[in-house]
């Protein structure tokens, strides 16, 4: 990582409050050049607290953009951080309307040229796309990273029409803790507690809404830009990682948006900005790459190599082996004619690698496709062979799935899949010569179900000669959603039907001598909440069943290269050592006598840190997933959070404690949520919610 301390522009930053038409003021931090002509504005718009939680990450990129001639603006969503107003559901109509107002307000400032870009990762990437679909006139370009165009089937709530137990609950519980954090008196003054309690009185756990909409209804269509891609007028640079659950959005955006206004980039990364150096790498000079995008769309400047900024499109000679960050003069299309001459989709095809829960760097190569679907990709069928076979997986199948949201931690990725494969029915195909898979594999399976409800899970694994099994990708189908995610059609027990579904996209090279393994299971806990009756499983008839792989021509693009990762100077947050023994990131506990399995997960979002302004911020979380290996109704998830914000010099000491749990019976999900907030030793707020939610599709 190269730390940049000298920039073409001298800059400053200030905290401001952006007024909305209803009188609410949103808290914002602006970095911009000193004096001179008006410049374009870049907006990152999040609920995650700019004065503390995202402050280290913000400092890496916003001052960098300002130093290159932009007003870079970070805004807290209404009801979060130090912004006024009350919080709502994620991507609410109010949040998006506020975002449009912010775009218009920025464009009208005397220091702004009138052109605005939006960027963000995850939540900020989501609402960048959604606000672009509302088409505010000043919004000319977007960089959306690790985001989704489909809030139902490519988010944290549902997968293949099934409830995502692992993140439906974990993220709802996380947001319950996050939304309960207080405003900071160092920024809002003595009214902080009144603002805090007013917010808390309005809180309703996201879980209630998310679980109450188990099919693709209006709740999920709202904000899903896949409903109408033509609504997006801004240019879109869509970025993802093969180890991020949202990467399929990049493939859909480059397919459906006009090719003169979209480019896609998919690397081997996790749910992180590609310049941060978190595994798996290689990291790239992502800020430089996005600067080319902004310069083209917001400044109408040539994006060839530039001696002053070093961000152009020369004939870079970076490595195509993935052994480290590329060097040279930046990303190149070969012709050196600017950012829009790049291939429509630049993607990384990883080499085969042994199973591990973390990879500092994944070897591979970059490929470029000038259309998507690509004429260089052919869908090749692999017919399943053998007699009909019963698939009846133990309910704890899936414990080795890895984290739904890998963040670059040491236990994020799936370990060796041999235990999971043994709990599944497997079909194998020899690899006589190397093949490259790029895109979304799919399966067509002939199933006979013994029950009205259930799910089918397909995993694609790379099996080495020594038997090690590396998970490549996977897909899920709720059997009652086989005719569409917007309807529930129970299976007639004993009947046979053909089901078709896609696996998540991937770029992977299978070498000669390895085997392709398709593993099919009827359970995948805790990713997928099991259906009542699913313990009966189903019968799979290989005759007529097919695995279809998108095989790409083995043509790498050596002209695709990137600069060394570069950021502005870090914030200087201190992470004090503690005497506590760190608990495992992922711990599996088996009660042999009960047949019960428990997965404990420490998400490790941040721990204890001290900020330069004196704020002491401590957070701790533990997620627990429990199931009996033979009983789908035994599924239970729990999340416990504690957060403390302390300013010794004020003094100020506020804390949040939350507890959230889901259990089930045959007809209902049973949810329990609790929030306890303290001002010092005094309880400022305490509420519990108990709710039964009918299992309509889940």
XYZ file of C-alpha atoms in Angstrom:
698
model
C 0.000 0.000 0.000
C 1.308 3.407 -0.987
C 0.272 6.283 1.288
C -0.186 9.503 -0.653
C 0.640 12.722 1.212
C 1.161 15.101 -1.715
C -1.667 15.924 -4.127
C -2.297 18.199 -7.112
C -4.757 20.218 -4.987
C -4.399 21.672 -1.512
C -7.480 20.684 0.483
C -9.421 21.247 3.686
C -12.413 19.598 5.333
C -15.389 20.811 7.322
C -18.432 19.331 9.001
C -21.748 20.781 7.854
C -25.469 20.130 8.179
C -27.405 19.710 4.950
C -30.976 21.061 5.221
C -33.860 19.075 3.762
C -37.195 20.518 2.720
C -39.009 19.113 5.785
C -36.569 20.914 8.116
C -34.434 17.850 8.955
C -30.683 18.401 8.821
C -28.317 15.627 7.782
C -24.805 15.552 9.213
C -22.077 15.668 6.583
C -18.312 15.925 6.270
C -16.886 17.622 3.170
C -13.322 17.431 1.883
C -12.616 19.821 -1.016
C -9.898 21.833 -2.732
C -9.011 25.255 -1.396
C -10.221 28.134 -3.566
C -10.193 27.949 -7.339
C -12.961 27.042 -9.740
C -16.048 24.996 -8.769
C -15.451 21.235 -8.868
C -17.686 18.155 -9.203
C -19.018 16.604 -5.977
C -18.754 12.930 -4.978
C -21.299 11.637 -2.466
C -21.122 8.629 -0.132
C -24.409 8.271 1.784
C -24.631 5.761 4.644
C -26.211 5.049 8.055
C -22.896 3.898 9.559
C -21.755 7.007 11.506
C -19.155 9.136 9.761
C -17.663 10.520 13.001
C -16.622 7.100 14.295
C -17.576 3.775 12.683
C -16.567 4.487 9.082
C -14.157 7.344 9.901
C -10.985 5.253 9.301
C -12.240 4.037 5.922
C -13.540 7.489 4.980
C -10.128 8.998 5.655
C -8.520 6.573 3.193
C -10.503 7.818 0.193
C -12.380 11.114 0.641
C -9.253 13.279 1.156
C -7.646 11.441 -1.771
C -10.489 12.446 -4.089
C -10.378 16.027 -2.786
C -6.650 16.126 -3.513
C -7.444 15.257 -7.115
C -9.914 18.074 -7.607
C -13.261 16.888 -6.235
C -15.519 17.867 -3.352
C -15.863 14.499 -1.605
C -18.823 14.347 0.733
C -19.781 11.772 3.355
C -23.376 12.028 4.701
C -25.142 10.091 7.481
C -28.634 8.858 6.590
C -31.586 10.362 8.495
C -31.894 8.990 12.052
C -28.317 7.687 12.186
C -25.082 9.073 13.565
C -25.440 12.797 14.153
C -28.145 13.360 11.548
C -31.565 14.499 12.698
C -34.803 12.622 12.104
C -36.009 9.109 12.778
C -34.563 5.910 11.288
C -36.533 3.670 8.940
C -36.122 0.399 7.091
C -33.138 -0.011 4.797
C -33.446 1.892 1.491
C -36.797 3.337 2.515
C -38.595 5.758 0.211
C -37.669 8.519 2.667
C -33.974 7.588 2.587
C -33.909 7.657 -1.200
C -35.892 10.901 -1.449
C -33.483 12.483 1.046
C -30.607 11.261 -1.133
C -32.067 12.954 -4.189
C -32.361 16.189 -2.179
C -28.729 15.895 -1.100
C -27.604 15.416 -4.722
C -29.555 18.508 -5.779
C -28.252 20.518 -2.804
C -24.640 19.634 -3.572
C -25.043 20.575 -7.220
C -26.351 24.004 -6.186
C -23.392 24.919 -3.962
C -21.064 27.651 -5.239
C -18.073 25.340 -4.848
C -19.700 22.633 -7.019
C -19.615 22.571 -10.802
C -23.166 21.221 -10.869
C -22.120 17.646 -11.619
C -22.377 14.953 -8.937
C -21.177 11.356 -8.653
C -22.185 8.777 -6.041
C -20.132 5.896 -4.728
C -20.248 3.346 -1.983
C -19.794 -0.236 -0.910
C -22.651 -2.438 0.272
C -25.346 -0.089 1.676
C -23.765 2.917 -0.031
C -23.487 0.944 -3.270
C -27.130 -0.111 -2.995
C -28.528 3.375 -2.515
C -26.204 4.795 -5.185
C -27.916 2.521 -7.725
C -31.370 3.168 -6.312
C -30.933 6.949 -6.333
C -29.536 6.712 -9.866
C -32.804 4.965 -10.813
C -34.662 8.053 -9.543
C -32.553 10.027 -12.063
C -31.791 13.348 -10.331
C -30.457 15.541 -13.119
C -27.061 16.431 -11.533
C -26.167 12.766 -10.908
C -23.955 11.846 -13.858
C -21.980 8.805 -12.679
C -21.947 6.068 -10.040
C -19.342 3.650 -8.682
C -21.214 0.849 -6.938
C -19.141 -1.759 -5.074
C -20.438 -5.043 -3.623
C -24.059 -4.039 -4.100
C -27.230 -5.579 -5.487
C -29.797 -4.825 -8.142
C -32.207 -7.394 -6.637
C -33.225 -6.845 -3.015
C -35.103 -10.137 -2.772
C -32.881 -12.752 -4.320
C -29.437 -11.157 -4.071
C -29.340 -9.528 -0.646
C -29.133 -10.624 2.983
C -32.752 -11.767 3.214
C -33.489 -14.630 0.814
C -31.591 -16.923 -1.535
C -33.353 -18.969 -4.172
C -36.630 -18.148 -2.420
C -35.369 -19.548 0.909
C -34.872 -17.637 4.142
C -31.188 -16.785 4.617
C -30.954 -17.744 8.269
C -27.302 -16.787 8.463
C -27.732 -13.146 7.497
C -31.472 -12.509 7.569
C -31.010 -12.665 11.317
C -27.399 -11.626 11.839
C -27.742 -8.420 9.841
C -31.141 -7.538 11.281
C -29.653 -7.972 14.759
C -26.591 -5.947 13.801
C -28.779 -3.106 12.554
C -30.842 -3.253 15.757
C -27.622 -2.559 17.669
C -26.419 0.028 15.145
C -29.650 2.033 15.044
C -29.703 2.074 18.851
C -26.359 3.901 19.151
C -26.657 7.491 20.421
C -25.764 10.763 18.730
C -22.396 12.086 19.921
C -22.593 15.160 22.229
C -19.226 16.321 20.885
C -21.072 17.052 17.609
C -24.736 17.626 18.553
C -24.350 19.140 22.022
C -26.457 18.703 25.166
C -29.553 17.590 23.244
C -27.956 14.238 22.448
C -29.991 12.240 24.978
C -33.355 13.670 23.905
C -32.488 12.916 20.274
C -31.396 9.414 21.283
C -34.561 8.530 23.169
C -36.745 9.968 20.407
C -34.982 7.692 17.934
C -35.232 4.649 20.167
C -38.970 5.140 20.650
C -39.403 4.807 16.865
C -37.329 1.634 16.429
C -38.926 -1.575 15.199
C -36.579 -4.509 14.485
C -35.935 -4.918 10.757
C -36.485 -8.632 11.271
C -40.243 -8.127 11.642
C -40.524 -6.573 8.189
C -38.084 -8.881 6.452
C -39.657 -12.114 7.733
C -43.173 -10.862 7.005
C -42.450 -10.730 3.258
C -41.304 -14.228 2.284
C -41.977 -13.941 -1.443
C -40.899 -11.385 -4.009
C -43.594 -8.791 -3.324
C -43.692 -5.002 -3.410
C -41.489 -4.794 -0.294
C -38.591 -6.222 -2.324
C -39.461 -4.860 -5.755
C -39.159 -1.341 -4.335
C -35.518 -0.378 -4.650
C -34.617 -3.374 -6.860
C -33.258 -1.630 -9.934
C -33.559 -4.878 -11.908
C -37.268 -4.067 -12.120
C -36.416 -1.329 -14.638
C -32.784 -0.933 -15.647
C -33.791 1.779 -18.136
C -34.565 4.133 -15.238
C -30.827 4.507 -14.566
C -29.503 7.490 -16.510
C -26.119 7.880 -14.823
C -23.043 5.995 -16.007
C -22.356 2.980 -13.773
C -19.034 1.371 -12.856
C -20.109 -1.876 -11.146
C -17.498 -3.613 -9.000
C -17.625 -6.933 -7.164
C -15.566 -9.813 -5.847
C -15.943 -13.542 -6.443
C -16.022 -13.988 -2.649
C -18.767 -11.413 -2.173
C -22.393 -12.635 -2.237
C -23.486 -9.753 -4.509
C -21.156 -10.367 -7.444
C -23.928 -11.511 -9.812
C -25.209 -7.933 -9.882
C -22.127 -6.913 -11.873
C -22.955 -9.523 -14.522
C -26.568 -8.364 -14.762
C -25.699 -4.670 -14.926
C -23.248 -5.094 -17.810
C -25.853 -7.210 -19.592
C -28.805 -4.836 -19.184
C -27.418 -1.286 -19.083
C -26.415 0.490 -22.316
C -22.810 -0.442 -23.152
C -21.848 3.199 -23.615
C -22.747 3.890 -19.953
C -21.569 0.854 -17.984
C -18.400 -1.054 -17.173
C -17.952 -4.059 -14.881
C -15.002 -5.180 -12.775
C -14.900 -8.438 -10.761
C -11.788 -9.513 -8.880
C -11.037 -12.286 -6.393
C -12.012 -10.014 -3.488
C -14.240 -10.316 -0.445
C -16.837 -7.761 0.717
C -14.308 -4.913 0.702
C -13.010 -2.070 -1.426
C -10.373 -3.635 -3.745
C -7.582 -1.296 -2.580
C -7.662 -2.193 1.120
C -5.310 -5.152 0.856
C -7.589 -7.522 2.775
C -7.569 -11.152 1.628
C -8.030 -12.536 -0.849
C -5.904 -10.392 -3.142
C -4.327 -9.173 -5.275
C -5.369 -5.653 -4.324
C -5.438 -2.998 -7.049
C -5.088 0.763 -7.326
C -8.832 1.168 -7.072
C -8.898 4.857 -6.213
C -6.856 5.612 -9.324
C -9.210 3.453 -11.389
C -12.285 5.264 -10.092
C -10.616 8.636 -10.676
C -10.459 7.778 -14.371
C -14.212 7.124 -14.220
C -14.967 10.421 -12.458
C -12.687 12.427 -14.748
C -14.384 11.019 -17.822
C -17.988 11.499 -16.698
C -17.769 14.541 -14.402
C -14.950 16.581 -15.928
C -15.113 15.488 -19.574
C -11.347 15.047 -19.519
C -9.142 12.602 -21.372
C -8.433 9.601 -19.160
C -5.181 8.584 -20.812
C -2.036 8.505 -18.699
C -1.417 11.764 -16.881
C 1.977 12.621 -15.517
C 0.674 14.660 -12.606
C -1.975 12.302 -11.206
C -0.528 9.026 -12.491
C -3.972 7.644 -13.181
C -4.123 6.995 -16.891
C -4.420 4.157 -19.334
C -0.887 3.519 -20.503
C 0.519 0.238 -21.642
C 0.979 -1.115 -18.124
C 3.102 -4.199 -17.729
C 1.517 -5.532 -14.549
C 1.560 -9.207 -13.735
C -1.261 -11.362 -15.059
C -0.408 -14.193 -12.677
C -2.053 -12.661 -9.636
C 1.139 -12.952 -7.615
C 0.872 -9.371 -6.434
C -0.233 -5.877 -7.296
C 0.422 -4.856 -10.865
C 2.895 -2.151 -11.674
C 3.113 0.100 -14.674
C 1.159 3.185 -15.589
C -2.361 2.017 -14.844
C -5.195 0.100 -16.364
C -4.909 -0.348 -20.102
C -7.291 -1.297 -22.849
C -4.449 -1.760 -25.295
C -5.421 1.268 -27.366
C -4.823 3.797 -24.585
C -7.932 5.780 -25.501
C -9.613 6.178 -22.143
C -11.779 4.494 -19.590
C -14.663 3.678 -21.938
C -12.368 1.765 -24.276
C -11.868 -0.827 -21.537
C -13.640 -4.165 -22.057
C -17.268 -4.081 -20.960
C -16.371 -6.619 -18.260
C -12.946 -7.119 -16.738
C -12.893 -10.214 -14.555
C -10.376 -12.363 -12.735
C -10.191 -16.097 -13.412
C -8.551 -17.699 -10.382
C -6.280 -20.689 -10.680
C -7.181 -23.866 -8.850
C -6.178 -23.625 -5.178
C -6.281 -25.951 -2.181
C -9.104 -25.374 0.326
C -8.363 -22.785 3.024
C -10.310 -20.294 5.103
C -8.105 -17.390 4.015
C -5.876 -16.654 1.005
C -3.572 -13.617 1.086
C -3.457 -13.741 -2.726
C -5.203 -15.982 -5.235
C -3.165 -16.629 -8.394
C -4.935 -16.165 -11.687
C -5.286 -13.849 -14.653
C -7.478 -11.006 -15.900
C -9.745 -11.502 -18.886
C -11.707 -8.926 -20.845
C -15.091 -9.373 -22.524
C -16.448 -6.655 -24.818
C -20.011 -7.980 -24.631
C -22.062 -9.806 -22.013
C -23.243 -12.473 -22.540
C -19.866 -12.993 -24.144
C -19.294 -14.761 -27.458
C -16.180 -16.180 -25.786
C -18.344 -18.110 -23.285
C -20.103 -21.330 -24.299
C -22.573 -23.138 -22.036
C -21.529 -26.791 -22.004
C -23.790 -29.518 -20.519
C -22.448 -32.264 -18.276
C -25.033 -35.054 -17.996
C -25.476 -36.690 -14.602
C -25.095 -40.469 -14.616
C -26.346 -43.338 -12.465
C -29.508 -44.755 -10.934
C -32.038 -42.647 -8.997
C -30.679 -41.760 -5.578
C -32.267 -40.482 -2.373
C -30.916 -37.143 -1.109
C -31.612 -36.928 2.612
C -28.949 -34.729 4.194
C -28.431 -34.301 7.936
C -29.757 -30.929 9.067
C -26.290 -29.680 10.025
C -25.091 -29.968 6.418
C -23.708 -26.500 5.671
C -21.686 -25.853 8.824
C -18.605 -25.665 6.576
C -20.217 -23.129 4.223
C -18.040 -20.284 5.487
C -19.220 -16.746 6.125
C -21.997 -15.318 3.965
C -20.178 -11.952 3.999
C -16.420 -12.611 3.926
C -14.641 -9.458 5.121
C -11.057 -10.676 4.842
C -10.908 -12.366 8.249
C -8.963 -15.558 8.870
C -11.953 -17.909 9.195
C -14.204 -16.406 6.505
C -13.953 -18.822 3.589
C -15.115 -22.445 3.379
C -12.663 -25.108 4.572
C -12.177 -28.456 2.837
C -15.581 -29.627 1.649
C -15.067 -33.363 2.091
C -17.269 -33.548 5.196
C -19.996 -31.566 3.450
C -19.641 -33.720 0.337
C -20.114 -36.853 2.489
C -23.457 -35.439 3.671
C -24.533 -34.856 0.056
C -25.010 -36.881 -3.112
C -22.103 -36.241 -5.478
C -21.573 -36.497 -9.224
C -18.082 -36.169 -10.684
C -16.586 -35.284 -14.045
C -12.973 -35.759 -15.078
C -10.982 -32.775 -16.357
C -8.734 -34.121 -19.142
C -7.494 -30.657 -20.076
C -7.702 -27.245 -18.427
C -11.051 -25.439 -18.574
C -12.010 -21.924 -17.500
C -15.424 -21.284 -15.987
C -16.696 -17.697 -16.174
C -20.269 -16.754 -15.323
C -23.167 -18.525 -13.634
C -23.306 -22.335 -13.791
C -26.786 -23.827 -13.655
C -28.382 -27.171 -12.941
C -31.456 -28.929 -14.264
C -32.511 -31.685 -11.875
C -35.334 -34.236 -11.968
C -36.642 -34.514 -8.428
C -39.304 -36.564 -6.697
C -40.190 -35.000 -3.353
C -41.715 -36.881 -0.442
C -42.965 -33.652 1.152
C -44.793 -30.479 0.127
C -41.852 -28.284 1.147
C -38.085 -28.476 1.030
C -35.000 -27.055 -0.584
C -32.299 -28.276 -2.926
C -28.710 -27.059 -2.682
C -26.083 -27.521 -5.393
C -22.369 -26.954 -4.748
C -19.639 -26.974 -7.389
C -16.285 -28.169 -6.042
C -12.778 -28.535 -7.456
C -11.402 -31.906 -6.321
C -7.625 -32.341 -6.394
C -5.875 -35.682 -7.002
C -5.291 -36.019 -3.236
C -9.058 -35.744 -2.608
C -9.087 -32.182 -1.226
C -12.356 -30.471 -2.171
C -12.398 -26.683 -2.728
C -15.769 -24.966 -2.937
C -16.032 -23.023 -6.203
C -19.643 -21.805 -6.093
C -23.156 -22.830 -5.037
C -26.868 -22.221 -5.550
C -30.146 -22.866 -3.714
C -33.787 -23.356 -4.656
C -36.770 -23.323 -2.328
C -38.898 -26.055 -3.888
C -42.101 -24.065 -3.368
C -40.529 -21.203 -5.401
C -39.716 -23.378 -8.419
C -42.357 -21.607 -10.556
C -41.264 -18.114 -9.524
C -40.026 -16.234 -6.481
C -43.313 -14.323 -6.261
C -45.455 -17.404 -5.563
C -45.698 -20.406 -3.253
C -46.573 -23.689 -4.974
C -46.418 -26.698 -2.621
C -44.965 -29.859 -4.146
C -47.395 -32.735 -4.587
C -45.759 -35.471 -2.487
C -44.562 -38.364 -4.616
C -44.697 -36.426 -7.898
C -41.690 -35.815 -10.141
C -40.769 -32.454 -11.611
C -37.809 -30.867 -13.307
C -36.302 -27.851 -11.551
C -33.814 -25.378 -13.023
C -31.725 -22.883 -11.068
C -28.470 -20.978 -11.319
C -25.434 -21.045 -9.062
C -23.611 -17.850 -8.141
C -21.186 -16.507 -10.715
C -17.509 -17.424 -10.585
C -14.246 -17.180 -12.493
C -12.241 -20.372 -11.916
C -9.780 -22.560 -13.828
C -10.001 -26.355 -13.395
C -6.613 -27.948 -14.221
C -6.129 -31.322 -15.922
C -6.148 -34.255 -13.544
C -8.684 -32.637 -11.200
C -12.365 -33.547 -10.988
C -15.443 -31.338 -11.092
C -17.781 -32.370 -8.291
C -21.457 -31.449 -8.174
C -22.688 -32.027 -4.618
C -26.456 -31.979 -4.062
C -27.976 -31.734 -0.586
C -31.411 -31.203 0.940
C -30.106 -29.017 3.797
C -27.652 -26.135 4.161
C -27.681 -24.799 7.708
C -27.185 -22.066 8.807
C -27.258 -20.370 5.411
C -30.734 -21.726 4.623
C -33.530 -22.034 7.179
C -34.873 -25.611 6.819
C -38.451 -26.161 5.728
C -40.860 -28.210 7.859
C -40.859 -31.759 6.536
C -37.586 -31.290 4.676
C -35.983 -34.115 6.676
C -37.721 -36.469 4.230
C -35.474 -35.192 1.440
C -36.110 -36.070 -2.206
C -35.107 -38.541 -4.907
C -32.851 -37.273 -7.695
C -33.074 -39.009 -11.072
C -29.801 -38.516 -12.970
C -31.349 -39.368 -16.329
C -32.298 -36.015 -17.826
C -30.453 -34.067 -15.100
C -27.649 -31.768 -16.221
C -24.926 -29.510 -14.867
C -24.257 -26.677 -17.317
C -20.958 -24.822 -17.088
C -20.154 -21.498 -18.779
C -16.764 -22.316 -20.310
C -14.701 -19.393 -21.496
C -12.087 -19.366 -24.215
C -8.655 -19.443 -22.607
C -7.619 -15.974 -23.679
C -6.249 -13.737 -20.941
C -5.814 -10.014 -21.535
C -2.278 -8.912 -20.599
C -3.222 -5.289 -21.295
C -5.467 -5.288 -18.209
C -3.240 -4.005 -15.428
C -3.640 -1.767 -12.412
C -1.522 0.583 -10.404
C -0.296 -0.154 -6.913
C -2.982 0.408 -4.243
C -2.849 3.964 -2.983
C -4.706 5.824 -0.217
C -4.478 9.058 1.696
C -2.901 9.136 5.171
C -4.707 7.023 7.794
C -6.818 8.530 10.547
C -4.589 7.293 13.363
C -7.032 5.147 15.331
C -5.478 3.234 18.226
C -6.483 -0.370 18.916
C -5.432 -1.009 22.532
C -4.440 -4.499 23.593
C -6.673 -6.205 26.144
C -6.059 -9.006 28.630
C -9.033 -10.982 27.336
C -8.239 -14.170 25.453
C -9.678 -13.727 21.944
C -12.402 -16.240 21.184
C -12.390 -18.205 17.922
C -13.891 -16.523 14.878
C -15.851 -19.686 14.037
C -16.317 -22.515 16.510
C -18.344 -25.696 15.883
C -19.571 -27.584 18.967
C -21.186 -31.006 18.754
C -23.322 -32.518 21.519
C -22.961 -36.190 20.599
C -25.663 -37.484 22.947
C -28.298 -34.962 21.781
C -27.272 -34.971 18.133
C -27.073 -31.181 18.369
C -24.631 -28.927 16.529
C -23.821 -25.333 17.432
C -21.879 -22.825 15.368
C -20.550 -19.769 17.217
C -19.386 -16.821 15.106
C -17.518 -13.708 16.188
C -18.027 -11.304 13.239
C -15.073 -9.140 14.363
C -16.301 -5.838 12.990
C -14.000 -3.627 15.028
C -13.488 -4.442 18.705
C -12.085 -1.703 20.928
C -10.537 1.432 19.431
C -9.637 4.960 20.516
C -10.081 7.814 18.037
C -7.812 10.867 17.741
C -10.583 13.094 19.154
C -10.623 11.040 22.377
C -13.660 8.834 21.713
C -13.348 5.323 23.138
C -15.518 2.978 21.080
C -15.994 -0.650 22.134
C -18.193 -3.241 20.483
C -18.604 -6.981 20.849
C -20.895 -9.422 19.056
C -21.535 -13.151 19.076
C -23.798 -15.054 16.671
C -24.971 -18.574 17.543
C -26.635 -21.081 15.202
C -27.998 -24.330 16.677
C -29.725 -27.339 15.111
C -30.420 -31.003 15.786
C -29.063 -33.130 12.977
C -32.433 -34.886 12.421
C -35.009 -32.153 13.197
C -35.556 -29.093 10.958
C -37.859 -27.559 13.583
C -34.963 -27.386 16.070
C -33.280 -24.550 14.133
C -32.409 -21.598 16.353
C -30.392 -18.442 15.750
C -29.245 -15.915 18.344
C -27.285 -12.669 18.212
C -25.923 -10.696 21.175
C -24.372 -7.240 20.851
C -22.816 -4.726 23.207
C -21.585 -1.248 22.245
C -20.034 1.432 24.467
C -19.157 5.018 23.512
C -17.082 6.882 26.084
C -15.535 10.362 26.173
C -13.618 10.638 29.447
C -12.977 14.371 29.041
C -16.697 15.362 28.847
C -17.504 12.995 30.662
C -19.848 10.919 28.529
C -20.521 7.189 28.780
C -23.331 5.592 26.793
C -23.915 1.898 26.146
C -26.183 -0.331 24.069
C -26.974 -3.992 24.676
C -29.147 -6.040 22.317
C -30.333 -9.636 22.254
C -32.156 -11.216 19.327
C -33.366 -14.753 18.689
C -35.395 -16.745 16.147
C -36.879 -20.177 16.700
C -39.652 -21.918 14.780
C -42.392 -24.478 14.796
C -44.182 -25.956 11.815
C -46.383 -22.905 11.213
C -44.508 -19.872 12.570
C -41.186 -18.142 13.082
C -40.950 -17.017 16.704
C -38.829 -13.910 17.211
C -37.573 -12.202 20.352
C -35.674 -8.895 20.465
C -34.464 -6.767 23.360
C -32.704 -3.392 23.551
C -31.178 -1.933 26.739
C -29.584 1.522 26.511
C -27.773 3.263 29.343
C -26.528 6.774 30.021
C -23.795 5.965 32.515
C -25.445 3.628 35.026
C -28.933 4.942 34.303
C -31.217 2.987 31.986
C -32.340 5.456 29.339
C -34.384 2.966 27.319
C -35.447 -0.687 27.590
C -37.831 -2.537 25.309
C -38.562 -6.117 24.289
C -40.485 -7.394 21.266
C -41.995 -10.888 21.021
C -43.627 -11.845 17.734
C -44.895 -14.879 15.827
C -44.665 -14.586 12.034
C -46.439 -17.178 9.849
C -44.228 -19.360 7.664
C -45.873 -18.585 4.353
C -42.922 -19.505 2.115
C -40.043 -20.020 4.537
